[in-house]
PDB file of C-alpha atoms and ligand atoms in Angstrom:
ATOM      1  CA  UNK A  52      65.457 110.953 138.577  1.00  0.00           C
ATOM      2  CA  UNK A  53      69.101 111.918 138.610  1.00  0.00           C
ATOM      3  CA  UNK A  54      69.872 115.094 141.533  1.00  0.00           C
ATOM      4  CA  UNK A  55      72.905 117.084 140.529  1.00  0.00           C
ATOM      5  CA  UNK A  56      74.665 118.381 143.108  1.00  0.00           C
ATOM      6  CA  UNK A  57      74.010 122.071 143.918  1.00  0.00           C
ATOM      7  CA  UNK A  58      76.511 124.594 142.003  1.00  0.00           C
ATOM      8  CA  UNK A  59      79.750 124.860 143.523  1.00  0.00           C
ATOM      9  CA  UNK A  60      80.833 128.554 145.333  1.00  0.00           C
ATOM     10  CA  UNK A  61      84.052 129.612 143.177  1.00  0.00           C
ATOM     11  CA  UNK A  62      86.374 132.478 145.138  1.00  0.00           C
ATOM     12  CA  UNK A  63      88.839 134.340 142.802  1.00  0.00           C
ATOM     13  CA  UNK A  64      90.296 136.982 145.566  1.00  0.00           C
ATOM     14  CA  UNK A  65      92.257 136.181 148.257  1.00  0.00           C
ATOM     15  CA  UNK A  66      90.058 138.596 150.685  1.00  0.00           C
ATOM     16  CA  UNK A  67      86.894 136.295 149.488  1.00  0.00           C
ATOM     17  CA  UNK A  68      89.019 133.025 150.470  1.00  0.00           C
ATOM     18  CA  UNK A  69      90.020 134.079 153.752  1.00  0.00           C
ATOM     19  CA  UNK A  70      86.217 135.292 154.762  1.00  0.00           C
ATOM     20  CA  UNK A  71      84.829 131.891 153.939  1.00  0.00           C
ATOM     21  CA  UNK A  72      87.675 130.098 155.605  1.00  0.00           C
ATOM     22  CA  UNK A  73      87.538 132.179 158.502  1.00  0.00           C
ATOM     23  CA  UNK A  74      84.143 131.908 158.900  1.00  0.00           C
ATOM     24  CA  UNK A  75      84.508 128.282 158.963  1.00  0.00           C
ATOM     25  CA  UNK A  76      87.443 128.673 161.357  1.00  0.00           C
ATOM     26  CA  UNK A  77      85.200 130.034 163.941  1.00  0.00           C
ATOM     27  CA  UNK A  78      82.927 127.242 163.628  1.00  0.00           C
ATOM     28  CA  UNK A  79      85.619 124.937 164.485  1.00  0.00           C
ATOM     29  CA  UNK A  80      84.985 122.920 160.789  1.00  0.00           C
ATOM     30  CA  UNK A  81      88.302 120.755 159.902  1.00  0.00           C
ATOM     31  CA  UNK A  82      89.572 121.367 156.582  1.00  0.00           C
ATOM     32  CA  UNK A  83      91.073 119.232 153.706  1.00  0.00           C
ATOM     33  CA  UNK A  84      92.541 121.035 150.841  1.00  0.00           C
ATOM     34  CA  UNK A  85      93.178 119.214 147.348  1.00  0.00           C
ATOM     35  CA  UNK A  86      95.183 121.360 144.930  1.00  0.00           C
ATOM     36  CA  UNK A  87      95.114 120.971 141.269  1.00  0.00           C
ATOM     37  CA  UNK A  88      95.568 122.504 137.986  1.00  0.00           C
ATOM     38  CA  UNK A  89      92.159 121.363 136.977  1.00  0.00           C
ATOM     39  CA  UNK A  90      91.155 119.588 133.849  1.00  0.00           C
ATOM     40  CA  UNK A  91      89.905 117.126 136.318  1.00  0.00           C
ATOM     41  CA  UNK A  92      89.239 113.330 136.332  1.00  0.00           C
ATOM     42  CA  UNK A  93      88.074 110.124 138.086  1.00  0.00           C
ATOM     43  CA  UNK A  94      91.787 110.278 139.497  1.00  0.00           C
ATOM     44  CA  UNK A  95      91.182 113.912 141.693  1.00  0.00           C
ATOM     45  CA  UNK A  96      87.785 112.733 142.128  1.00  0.00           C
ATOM     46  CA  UNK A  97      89.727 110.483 144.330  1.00  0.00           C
ATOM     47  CA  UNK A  98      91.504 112.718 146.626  1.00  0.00           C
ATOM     48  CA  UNK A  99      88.014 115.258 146.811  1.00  0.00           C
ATOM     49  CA  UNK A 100      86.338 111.750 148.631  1.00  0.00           C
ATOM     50  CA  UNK A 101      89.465 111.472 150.694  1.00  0.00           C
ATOM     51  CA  UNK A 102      89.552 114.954 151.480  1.00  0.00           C
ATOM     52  CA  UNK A 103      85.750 114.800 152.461  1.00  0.00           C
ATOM     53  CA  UNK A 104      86.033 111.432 154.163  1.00  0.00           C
ATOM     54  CA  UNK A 105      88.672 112.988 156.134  1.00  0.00           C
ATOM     55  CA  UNK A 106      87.246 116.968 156.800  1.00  0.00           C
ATOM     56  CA  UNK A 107      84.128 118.530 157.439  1.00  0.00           C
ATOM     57  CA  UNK A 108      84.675 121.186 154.529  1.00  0.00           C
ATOM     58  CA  UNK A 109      86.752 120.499 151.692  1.00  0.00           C
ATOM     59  CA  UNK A 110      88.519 123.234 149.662  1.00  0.00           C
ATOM     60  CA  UNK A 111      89.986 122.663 145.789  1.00  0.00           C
ATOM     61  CA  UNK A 112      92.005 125.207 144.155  1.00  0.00           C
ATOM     62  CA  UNK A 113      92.168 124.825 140.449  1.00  0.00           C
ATOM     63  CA  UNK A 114      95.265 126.915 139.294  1.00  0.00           C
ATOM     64  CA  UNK A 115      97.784 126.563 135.871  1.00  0.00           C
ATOM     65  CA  UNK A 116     100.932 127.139 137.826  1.00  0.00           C
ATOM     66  CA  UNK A 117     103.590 129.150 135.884  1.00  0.00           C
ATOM     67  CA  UNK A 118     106.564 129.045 138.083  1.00  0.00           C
ATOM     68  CA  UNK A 119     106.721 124.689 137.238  1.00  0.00           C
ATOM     69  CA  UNK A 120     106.801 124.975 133.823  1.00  0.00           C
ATOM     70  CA  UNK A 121     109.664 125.839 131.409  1.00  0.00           C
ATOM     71  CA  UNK A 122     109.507 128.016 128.479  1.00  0.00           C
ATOM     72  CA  UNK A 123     108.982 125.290 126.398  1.00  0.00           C
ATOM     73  CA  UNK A 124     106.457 122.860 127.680  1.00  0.00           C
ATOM     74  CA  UNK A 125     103.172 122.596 127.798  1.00  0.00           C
ATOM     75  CA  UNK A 126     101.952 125.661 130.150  1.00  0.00           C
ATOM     76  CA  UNK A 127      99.984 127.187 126.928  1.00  0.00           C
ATOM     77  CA  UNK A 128      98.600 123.795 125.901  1.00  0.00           C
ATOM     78  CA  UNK A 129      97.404 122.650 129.290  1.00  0.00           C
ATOM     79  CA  UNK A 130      94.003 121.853 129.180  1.00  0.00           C
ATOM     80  CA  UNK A 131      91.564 124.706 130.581  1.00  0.00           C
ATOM     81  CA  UNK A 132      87.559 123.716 131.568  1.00  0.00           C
ATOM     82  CA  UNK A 133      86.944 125.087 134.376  1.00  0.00           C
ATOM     83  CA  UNK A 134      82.926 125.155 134.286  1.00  0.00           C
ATOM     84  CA  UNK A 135      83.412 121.120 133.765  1.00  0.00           C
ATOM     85  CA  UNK A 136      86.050 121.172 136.662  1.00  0.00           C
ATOM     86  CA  UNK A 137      83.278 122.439 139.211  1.00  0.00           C
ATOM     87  CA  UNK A 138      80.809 119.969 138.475  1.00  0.00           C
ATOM     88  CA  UNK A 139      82.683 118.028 138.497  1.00  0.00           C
ATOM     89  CA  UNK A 140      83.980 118.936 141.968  1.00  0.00           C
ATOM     90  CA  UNK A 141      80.387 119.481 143.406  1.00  0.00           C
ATOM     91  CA  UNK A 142      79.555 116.115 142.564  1.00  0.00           C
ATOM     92  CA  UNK A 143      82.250 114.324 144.869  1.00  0.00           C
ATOM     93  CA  UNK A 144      81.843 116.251 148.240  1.00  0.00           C
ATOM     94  CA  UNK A 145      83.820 120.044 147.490  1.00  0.00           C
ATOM     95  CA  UNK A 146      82.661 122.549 148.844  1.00  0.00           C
ATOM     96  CA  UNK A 147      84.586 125.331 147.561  1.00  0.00           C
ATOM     97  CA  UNK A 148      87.156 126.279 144.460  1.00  0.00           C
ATOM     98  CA  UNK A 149      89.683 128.739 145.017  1.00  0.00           C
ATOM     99  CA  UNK A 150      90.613 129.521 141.411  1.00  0.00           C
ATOM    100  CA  UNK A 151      92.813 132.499 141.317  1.00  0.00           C
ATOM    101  CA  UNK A 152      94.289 134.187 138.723  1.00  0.00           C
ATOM    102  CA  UNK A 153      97.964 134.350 137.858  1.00  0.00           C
ATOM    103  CA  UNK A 154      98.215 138.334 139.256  1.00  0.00           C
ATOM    104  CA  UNK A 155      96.621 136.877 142.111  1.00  0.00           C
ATOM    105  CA  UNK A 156      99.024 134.391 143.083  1.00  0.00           C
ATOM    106  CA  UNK A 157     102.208 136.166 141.517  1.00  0.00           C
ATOM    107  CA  UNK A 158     101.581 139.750 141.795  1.00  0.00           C
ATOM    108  CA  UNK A 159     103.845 142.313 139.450  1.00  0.00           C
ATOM    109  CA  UNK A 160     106.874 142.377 142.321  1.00  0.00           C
ATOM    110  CA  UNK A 161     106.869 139.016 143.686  1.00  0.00           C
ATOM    111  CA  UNK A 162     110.143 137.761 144.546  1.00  0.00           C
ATOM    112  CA  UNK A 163     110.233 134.700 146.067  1.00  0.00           C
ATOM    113  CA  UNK A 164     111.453 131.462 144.980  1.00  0.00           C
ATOM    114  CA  UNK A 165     112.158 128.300 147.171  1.00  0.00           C
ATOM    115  CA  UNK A 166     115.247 125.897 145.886  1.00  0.00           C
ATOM    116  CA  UNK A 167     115.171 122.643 147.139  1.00  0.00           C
ATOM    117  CA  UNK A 168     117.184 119.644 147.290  1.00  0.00           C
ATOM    118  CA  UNK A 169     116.830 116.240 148.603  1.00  0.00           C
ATOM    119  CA  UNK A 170     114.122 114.267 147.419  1.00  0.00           C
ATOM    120  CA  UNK A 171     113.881 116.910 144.117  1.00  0.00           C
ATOM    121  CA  UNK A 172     117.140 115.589 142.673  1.00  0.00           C
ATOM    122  CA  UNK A 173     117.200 113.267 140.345  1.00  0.00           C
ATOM    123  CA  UNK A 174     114.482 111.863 137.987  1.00  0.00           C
ATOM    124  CA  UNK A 175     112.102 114.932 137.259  1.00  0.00           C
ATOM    125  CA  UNK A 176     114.507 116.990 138.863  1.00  0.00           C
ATOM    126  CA  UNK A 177     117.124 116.348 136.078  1.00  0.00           C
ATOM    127  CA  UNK A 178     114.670 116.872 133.450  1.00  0.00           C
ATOM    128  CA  UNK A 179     112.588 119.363 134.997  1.00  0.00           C
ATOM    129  CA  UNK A 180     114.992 121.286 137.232  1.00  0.00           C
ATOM    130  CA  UNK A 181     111.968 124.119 137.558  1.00  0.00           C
ATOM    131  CA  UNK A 182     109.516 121.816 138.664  1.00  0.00           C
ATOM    132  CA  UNK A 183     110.227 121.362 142.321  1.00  0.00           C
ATOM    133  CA  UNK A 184     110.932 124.843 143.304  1.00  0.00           C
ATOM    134  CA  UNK A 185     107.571 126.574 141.124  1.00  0.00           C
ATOM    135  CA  UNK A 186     105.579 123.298 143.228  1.00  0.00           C
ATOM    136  CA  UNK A 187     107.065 124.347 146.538  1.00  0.00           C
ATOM    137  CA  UNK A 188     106.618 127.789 146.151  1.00  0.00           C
ATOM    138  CA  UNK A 189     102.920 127.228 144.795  1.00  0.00           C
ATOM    139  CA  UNK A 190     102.012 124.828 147.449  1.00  0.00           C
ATOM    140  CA  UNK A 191     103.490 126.742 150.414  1.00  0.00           C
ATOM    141  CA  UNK A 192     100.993 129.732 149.171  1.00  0.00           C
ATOM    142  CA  UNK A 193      98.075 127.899 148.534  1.00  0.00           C
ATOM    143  CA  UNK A 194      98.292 125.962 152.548  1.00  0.00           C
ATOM    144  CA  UNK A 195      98.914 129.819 153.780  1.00  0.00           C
ATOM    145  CA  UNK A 196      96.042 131.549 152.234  1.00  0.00           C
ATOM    146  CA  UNK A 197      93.569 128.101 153.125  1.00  0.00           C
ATOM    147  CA  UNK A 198      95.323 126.884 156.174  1.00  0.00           C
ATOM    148  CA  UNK A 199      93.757 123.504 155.450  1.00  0.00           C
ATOM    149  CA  UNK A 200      94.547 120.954 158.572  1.00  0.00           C
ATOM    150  CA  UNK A 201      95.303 118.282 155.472  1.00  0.00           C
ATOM    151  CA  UNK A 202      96.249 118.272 151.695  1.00  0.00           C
ATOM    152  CA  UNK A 203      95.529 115.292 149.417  1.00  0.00           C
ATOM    153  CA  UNK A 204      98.311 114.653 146.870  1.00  0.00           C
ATOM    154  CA  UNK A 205      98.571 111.400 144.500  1.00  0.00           C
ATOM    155  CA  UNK A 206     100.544 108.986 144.598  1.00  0.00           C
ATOM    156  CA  UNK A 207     100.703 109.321 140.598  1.00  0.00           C
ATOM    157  CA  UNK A 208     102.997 112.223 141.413  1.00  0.00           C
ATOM    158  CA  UNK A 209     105.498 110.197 143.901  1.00  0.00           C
ATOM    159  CA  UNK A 210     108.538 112.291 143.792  1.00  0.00           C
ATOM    160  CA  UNK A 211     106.261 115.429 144.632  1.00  0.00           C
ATOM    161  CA  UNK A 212     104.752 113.653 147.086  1.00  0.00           C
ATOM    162  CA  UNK A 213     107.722 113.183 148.381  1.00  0.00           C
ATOM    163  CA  UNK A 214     108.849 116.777 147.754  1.00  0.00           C
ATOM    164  CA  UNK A 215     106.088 118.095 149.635  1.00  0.00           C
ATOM    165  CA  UNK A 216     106.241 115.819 152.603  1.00  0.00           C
ATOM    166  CA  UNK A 217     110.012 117.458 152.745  1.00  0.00           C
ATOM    167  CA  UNK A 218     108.799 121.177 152.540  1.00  0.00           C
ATOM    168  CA  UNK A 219     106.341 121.161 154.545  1.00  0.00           C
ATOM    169  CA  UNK A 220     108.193 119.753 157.524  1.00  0.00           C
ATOM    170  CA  UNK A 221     111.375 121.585 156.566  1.00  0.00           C
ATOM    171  CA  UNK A 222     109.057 124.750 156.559  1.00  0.00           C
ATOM    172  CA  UNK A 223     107.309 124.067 159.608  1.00  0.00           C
ATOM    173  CA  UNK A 224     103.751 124.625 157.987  1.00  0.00           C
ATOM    174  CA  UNK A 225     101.354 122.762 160.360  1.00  0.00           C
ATOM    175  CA  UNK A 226      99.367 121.150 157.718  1.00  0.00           C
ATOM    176  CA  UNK A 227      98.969 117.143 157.564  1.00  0.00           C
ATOM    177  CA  UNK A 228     100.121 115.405 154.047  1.00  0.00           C
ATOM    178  CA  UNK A 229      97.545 112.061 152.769  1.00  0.00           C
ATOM    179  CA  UNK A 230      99.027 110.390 150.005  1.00  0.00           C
ATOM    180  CA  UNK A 231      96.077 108.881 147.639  1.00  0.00           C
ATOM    181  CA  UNK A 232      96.583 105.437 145.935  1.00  0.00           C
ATOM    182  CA  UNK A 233      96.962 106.160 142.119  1.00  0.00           C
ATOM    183  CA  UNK A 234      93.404 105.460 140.218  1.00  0.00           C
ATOM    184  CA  UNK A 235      93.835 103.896 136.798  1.00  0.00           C
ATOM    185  CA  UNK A 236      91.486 102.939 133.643  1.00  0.00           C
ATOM    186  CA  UNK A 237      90.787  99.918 133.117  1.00  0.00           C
ATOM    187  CA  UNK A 238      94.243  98.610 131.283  1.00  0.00           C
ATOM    188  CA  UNK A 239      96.207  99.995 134.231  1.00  0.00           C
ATOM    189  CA  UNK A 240      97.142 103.363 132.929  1.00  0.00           C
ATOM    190  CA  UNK A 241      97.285 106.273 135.751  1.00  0.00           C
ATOM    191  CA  UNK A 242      94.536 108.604 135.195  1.00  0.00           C
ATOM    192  CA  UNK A 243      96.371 112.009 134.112  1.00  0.00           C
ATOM    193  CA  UNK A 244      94.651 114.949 132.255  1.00  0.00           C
ATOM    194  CA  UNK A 245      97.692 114.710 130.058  1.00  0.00           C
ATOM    195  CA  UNK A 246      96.156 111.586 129.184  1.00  0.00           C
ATOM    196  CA  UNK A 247      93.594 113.915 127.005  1.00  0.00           C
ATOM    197  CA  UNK A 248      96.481 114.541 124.630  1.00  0.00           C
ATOM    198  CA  UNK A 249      96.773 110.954 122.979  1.00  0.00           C
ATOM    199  CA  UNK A 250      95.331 109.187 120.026  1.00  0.00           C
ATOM    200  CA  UNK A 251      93.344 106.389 120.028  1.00  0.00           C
ATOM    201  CA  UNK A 252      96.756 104.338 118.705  1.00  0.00           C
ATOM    202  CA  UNK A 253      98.786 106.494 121.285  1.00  0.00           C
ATOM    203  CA  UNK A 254      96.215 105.474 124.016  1.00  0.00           C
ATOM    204  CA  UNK A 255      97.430 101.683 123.248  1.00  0.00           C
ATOM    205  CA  UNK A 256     101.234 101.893 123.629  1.00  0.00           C
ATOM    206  CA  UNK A 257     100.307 104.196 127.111  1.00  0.00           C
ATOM    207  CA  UNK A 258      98.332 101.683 128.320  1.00  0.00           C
ATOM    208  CA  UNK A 259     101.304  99.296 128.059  1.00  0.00           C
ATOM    209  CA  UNK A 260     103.194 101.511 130.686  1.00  0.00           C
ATOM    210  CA  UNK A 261     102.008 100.205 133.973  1.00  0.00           C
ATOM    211  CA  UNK A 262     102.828  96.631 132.698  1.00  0.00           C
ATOM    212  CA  UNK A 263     106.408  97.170 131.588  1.00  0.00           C
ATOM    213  CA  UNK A 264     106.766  98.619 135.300  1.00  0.00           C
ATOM    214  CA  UNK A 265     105.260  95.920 137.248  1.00  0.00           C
ATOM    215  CA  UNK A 266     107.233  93.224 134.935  1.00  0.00           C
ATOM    216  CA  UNK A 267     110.470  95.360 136.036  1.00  0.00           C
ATOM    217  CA  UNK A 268     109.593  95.462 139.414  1.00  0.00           C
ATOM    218  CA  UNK A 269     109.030  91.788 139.576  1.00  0.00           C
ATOM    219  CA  UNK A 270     112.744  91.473 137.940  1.00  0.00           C
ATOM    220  CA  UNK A 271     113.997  93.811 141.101  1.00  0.00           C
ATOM    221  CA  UNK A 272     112.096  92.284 143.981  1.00  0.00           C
ATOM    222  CA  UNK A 273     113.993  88.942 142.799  1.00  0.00           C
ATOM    223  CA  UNK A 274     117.150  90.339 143.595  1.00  0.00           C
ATOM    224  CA  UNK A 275     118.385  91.030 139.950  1.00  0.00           C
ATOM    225  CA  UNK A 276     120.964  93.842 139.711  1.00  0.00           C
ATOM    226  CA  UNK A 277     119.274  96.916 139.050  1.00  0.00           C
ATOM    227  CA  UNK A 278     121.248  98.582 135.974  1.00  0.00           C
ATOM    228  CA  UNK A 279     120.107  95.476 134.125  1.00  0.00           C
ATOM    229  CA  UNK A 280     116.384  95.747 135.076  1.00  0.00           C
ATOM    230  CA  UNK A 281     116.127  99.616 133.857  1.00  0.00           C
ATOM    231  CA  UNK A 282     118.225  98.857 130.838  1.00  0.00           C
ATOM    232  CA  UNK A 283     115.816  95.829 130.035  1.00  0.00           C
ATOM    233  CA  UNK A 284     112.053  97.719 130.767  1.00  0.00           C
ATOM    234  CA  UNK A 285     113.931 101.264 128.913  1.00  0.00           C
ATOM    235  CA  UNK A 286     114.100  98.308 125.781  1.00  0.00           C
ATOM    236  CA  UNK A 287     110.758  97.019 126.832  1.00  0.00           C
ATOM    237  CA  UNK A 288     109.375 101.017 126.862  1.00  0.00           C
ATOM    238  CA  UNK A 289     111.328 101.675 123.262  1.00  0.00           C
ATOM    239  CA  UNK A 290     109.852  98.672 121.568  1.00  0.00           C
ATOM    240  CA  UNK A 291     106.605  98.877 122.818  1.00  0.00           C
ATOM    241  CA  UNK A 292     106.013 101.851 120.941  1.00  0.00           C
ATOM    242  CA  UNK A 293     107.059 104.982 123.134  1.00  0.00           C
ATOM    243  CA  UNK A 294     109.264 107.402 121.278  1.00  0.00           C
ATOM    244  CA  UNK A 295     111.879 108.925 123.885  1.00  0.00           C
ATOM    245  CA  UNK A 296     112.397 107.544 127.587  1.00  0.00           C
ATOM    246  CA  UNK A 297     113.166 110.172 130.093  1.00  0.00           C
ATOM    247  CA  UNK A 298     114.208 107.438 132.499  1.00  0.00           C
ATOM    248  CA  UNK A 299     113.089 103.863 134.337  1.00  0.00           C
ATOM    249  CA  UNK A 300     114.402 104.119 137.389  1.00  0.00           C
ATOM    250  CA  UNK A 301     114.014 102.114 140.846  1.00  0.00           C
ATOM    251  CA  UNK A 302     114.934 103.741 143.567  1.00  0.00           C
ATOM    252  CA  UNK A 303     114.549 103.673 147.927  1.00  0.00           C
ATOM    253  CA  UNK A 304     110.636 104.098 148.587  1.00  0.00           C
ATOM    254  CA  UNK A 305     111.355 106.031 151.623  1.00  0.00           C
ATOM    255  CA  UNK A 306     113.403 108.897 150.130  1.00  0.00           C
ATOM    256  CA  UNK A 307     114.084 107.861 146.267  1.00  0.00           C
ATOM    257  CA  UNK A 308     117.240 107.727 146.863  1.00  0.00           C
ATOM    258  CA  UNK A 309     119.730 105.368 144.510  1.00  0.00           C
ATOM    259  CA  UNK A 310     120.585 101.662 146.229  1.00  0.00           C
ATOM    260  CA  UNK A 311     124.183 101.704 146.952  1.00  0.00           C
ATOM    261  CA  UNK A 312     124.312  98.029 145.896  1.00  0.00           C
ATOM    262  CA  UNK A 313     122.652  98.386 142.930  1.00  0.00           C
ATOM    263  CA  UNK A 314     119.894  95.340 144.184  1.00  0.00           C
ATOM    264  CA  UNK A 315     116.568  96.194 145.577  1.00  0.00           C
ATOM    265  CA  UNK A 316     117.370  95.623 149.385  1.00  0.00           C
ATOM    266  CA  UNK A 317     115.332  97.750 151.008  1.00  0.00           C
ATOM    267  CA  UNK A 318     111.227  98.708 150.238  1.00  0.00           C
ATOM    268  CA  UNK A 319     111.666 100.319 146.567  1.00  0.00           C
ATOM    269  CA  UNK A 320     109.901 102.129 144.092  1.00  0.00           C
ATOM    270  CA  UNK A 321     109.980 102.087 139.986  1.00  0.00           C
ATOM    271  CA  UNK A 322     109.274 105.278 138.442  1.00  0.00           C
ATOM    272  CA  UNK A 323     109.385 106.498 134.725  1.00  0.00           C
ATOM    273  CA  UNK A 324     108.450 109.401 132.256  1.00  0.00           C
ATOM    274  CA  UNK A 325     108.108 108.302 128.352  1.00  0.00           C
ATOM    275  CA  UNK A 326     107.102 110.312 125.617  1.00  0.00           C
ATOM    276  CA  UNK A 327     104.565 109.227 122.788  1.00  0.00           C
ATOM    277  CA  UNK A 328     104.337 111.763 120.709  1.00  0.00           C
ATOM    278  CA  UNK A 329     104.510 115.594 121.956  1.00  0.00           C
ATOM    279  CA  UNK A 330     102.742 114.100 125.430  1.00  0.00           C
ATOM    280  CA  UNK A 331     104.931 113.054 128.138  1.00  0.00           C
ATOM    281  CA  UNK A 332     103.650 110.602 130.929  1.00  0.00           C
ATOM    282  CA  UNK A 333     104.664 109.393 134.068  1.00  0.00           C
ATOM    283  CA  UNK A 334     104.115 106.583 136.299  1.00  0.00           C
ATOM    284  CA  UNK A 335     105.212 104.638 139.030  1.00  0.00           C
ATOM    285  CA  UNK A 336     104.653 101.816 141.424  1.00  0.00           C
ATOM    286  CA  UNK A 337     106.219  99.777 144.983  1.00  0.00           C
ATOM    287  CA  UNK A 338     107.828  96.796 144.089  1.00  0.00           C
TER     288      UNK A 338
HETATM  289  O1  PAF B 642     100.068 117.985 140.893  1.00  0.00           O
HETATM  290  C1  PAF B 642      99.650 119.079 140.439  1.00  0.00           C
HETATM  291  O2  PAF B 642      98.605 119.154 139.760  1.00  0.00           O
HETATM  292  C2  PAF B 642     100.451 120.351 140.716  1.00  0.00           C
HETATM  293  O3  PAF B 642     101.807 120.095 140.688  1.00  0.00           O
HETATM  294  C3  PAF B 642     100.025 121.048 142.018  1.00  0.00           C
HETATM  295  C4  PAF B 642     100.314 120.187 143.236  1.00  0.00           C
HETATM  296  C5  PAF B 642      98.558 121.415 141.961  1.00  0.00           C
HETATM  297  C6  PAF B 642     100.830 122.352 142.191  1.00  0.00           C
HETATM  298  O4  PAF B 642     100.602 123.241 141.128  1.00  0.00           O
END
């Protein structure tokens, strides 16, 4: 007989967050915090068993941030489920979603935006300059209202990974940062909920993603100048069916930044968003 897990408490108000946390404050519990914007899969499923082998309570927030999208992308079309989302989240060890609404994490008034540089130049940065700051800014209020002692963030996201590693020292906020290996299907392509967007033909050429990387990476780690090796997998990308390359880029793993000598010399990183379609994905991987 199959047990499902028992439903999962959901807190809308920041006064109900902070009573549960507290509570569990005063019991001395260690918390691990996984933020999302729901539409969950096998991928956050991930990061809730990291969070839980790491913390005695762990805490998701499922929220559709407005301050990282632009105007024109896909706020409106984001996938919402959020009854699927917590049984999902019961299921793997959560044991609470905070899943505010957008007055209750922006109220009419608020005023506050964070602009940051460093490891949000460049790549996303240049094509989605809001990004960074609306993460930040999201990010720094979710770890103040749950003062988890870690967060869980994917490596699928490296650059705001990276981003967040930088705020949250630069911002003293005492909270410890776990990267989480990316989980992928079985072809190799990262688990995203954008992934929900494609075709069964689209779902092909995606698939073929992870490969053109790893190929590309394997042209880098040989010492092959890297202009060639992004022009070559940005070829490899076109003619393997995606419409529009944002970029293929390798960079420094440590702090993404571009190799002065234009050869993988130090530990490195490919990274690259494509569009099939109206979807846009992104992956990335050490080399
Ligand atoms: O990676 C995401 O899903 C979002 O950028 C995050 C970290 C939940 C902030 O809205």
């Amino acid at each position: 007989m199959m047990h499902s897990a028992p439903p999962l408490p959901i807190v809308r108000s920041v006064a109900d967050l902070r009573a549960q946390i507290g509570e569990w404050r005063r019991q001395g519990l260690r918390i691990g915090f996984v933020p999302t914007m729901g539409a969950l899969h096998d991928g956050h499923m991930g990061l809730i068993r990291e969070a839980a082998s790491r913390a005695d309570r762990v805490v998701a927030s499922v929220f559709v941030n407005p301050t990282q999208f632009a105007p024109h992308e896909d706020l409106g079309r984001y996938p919402r489920q959020e009854a699927e989302d917590a049984a999902m989240l019961a299921g793997a060890g959560c044991h609470l979603l905070f899943a505010p609404d957008v007055e209750t994490m922006y109220p009419p008034g608020a005023a506050t935006t964070i602009a940051m540089a460093g490891p949000a130049l460049g790549l996303e940065g240049d094509f989605r300059p809001q990004m960074f700051g609306g993460v930040a800014l999201v990010v720094t209020k979710l770890f103040n209202l749950i003062q988890p002692d870690l967060a869980i963030f994917g490596e699928k996201d490296f650059q705001q990974l990276m981003v967040v590693r930088r705020f949250t020292a630069d911002l003293d906020l005492p909270v410890e940062i776990v990267a989480s290996p990316t989980e992928r299907d079985g072809w190799g392509l990262a688990l995203s909920s954008r992934n929900a967007y494609l075709s069964p033909e689209q779902l092909e050429i995606a698939r073929r993603l992870n490969g053109v990387l790893a190929e590309a990476g394997v042209a880098a780690a040989s010492g092959r100048p890297l202009p060639g090796v992004e022009k070559d997998a940005y070829a490899a990308l076109l003619k393997t069916g995606f419409d529009r390359i944002d970029y293929v880029a390798v960079r420094r793993a440590e702090d993404l930044a571009v190799f002065r000598n234009q050869v993988a010399d130090a530990p490195a990183r490919i990274l690259a968003a494509a569009w099939i379609g109206k979807t846009r994905l992104i992956d990335n991987m050490a080399i």
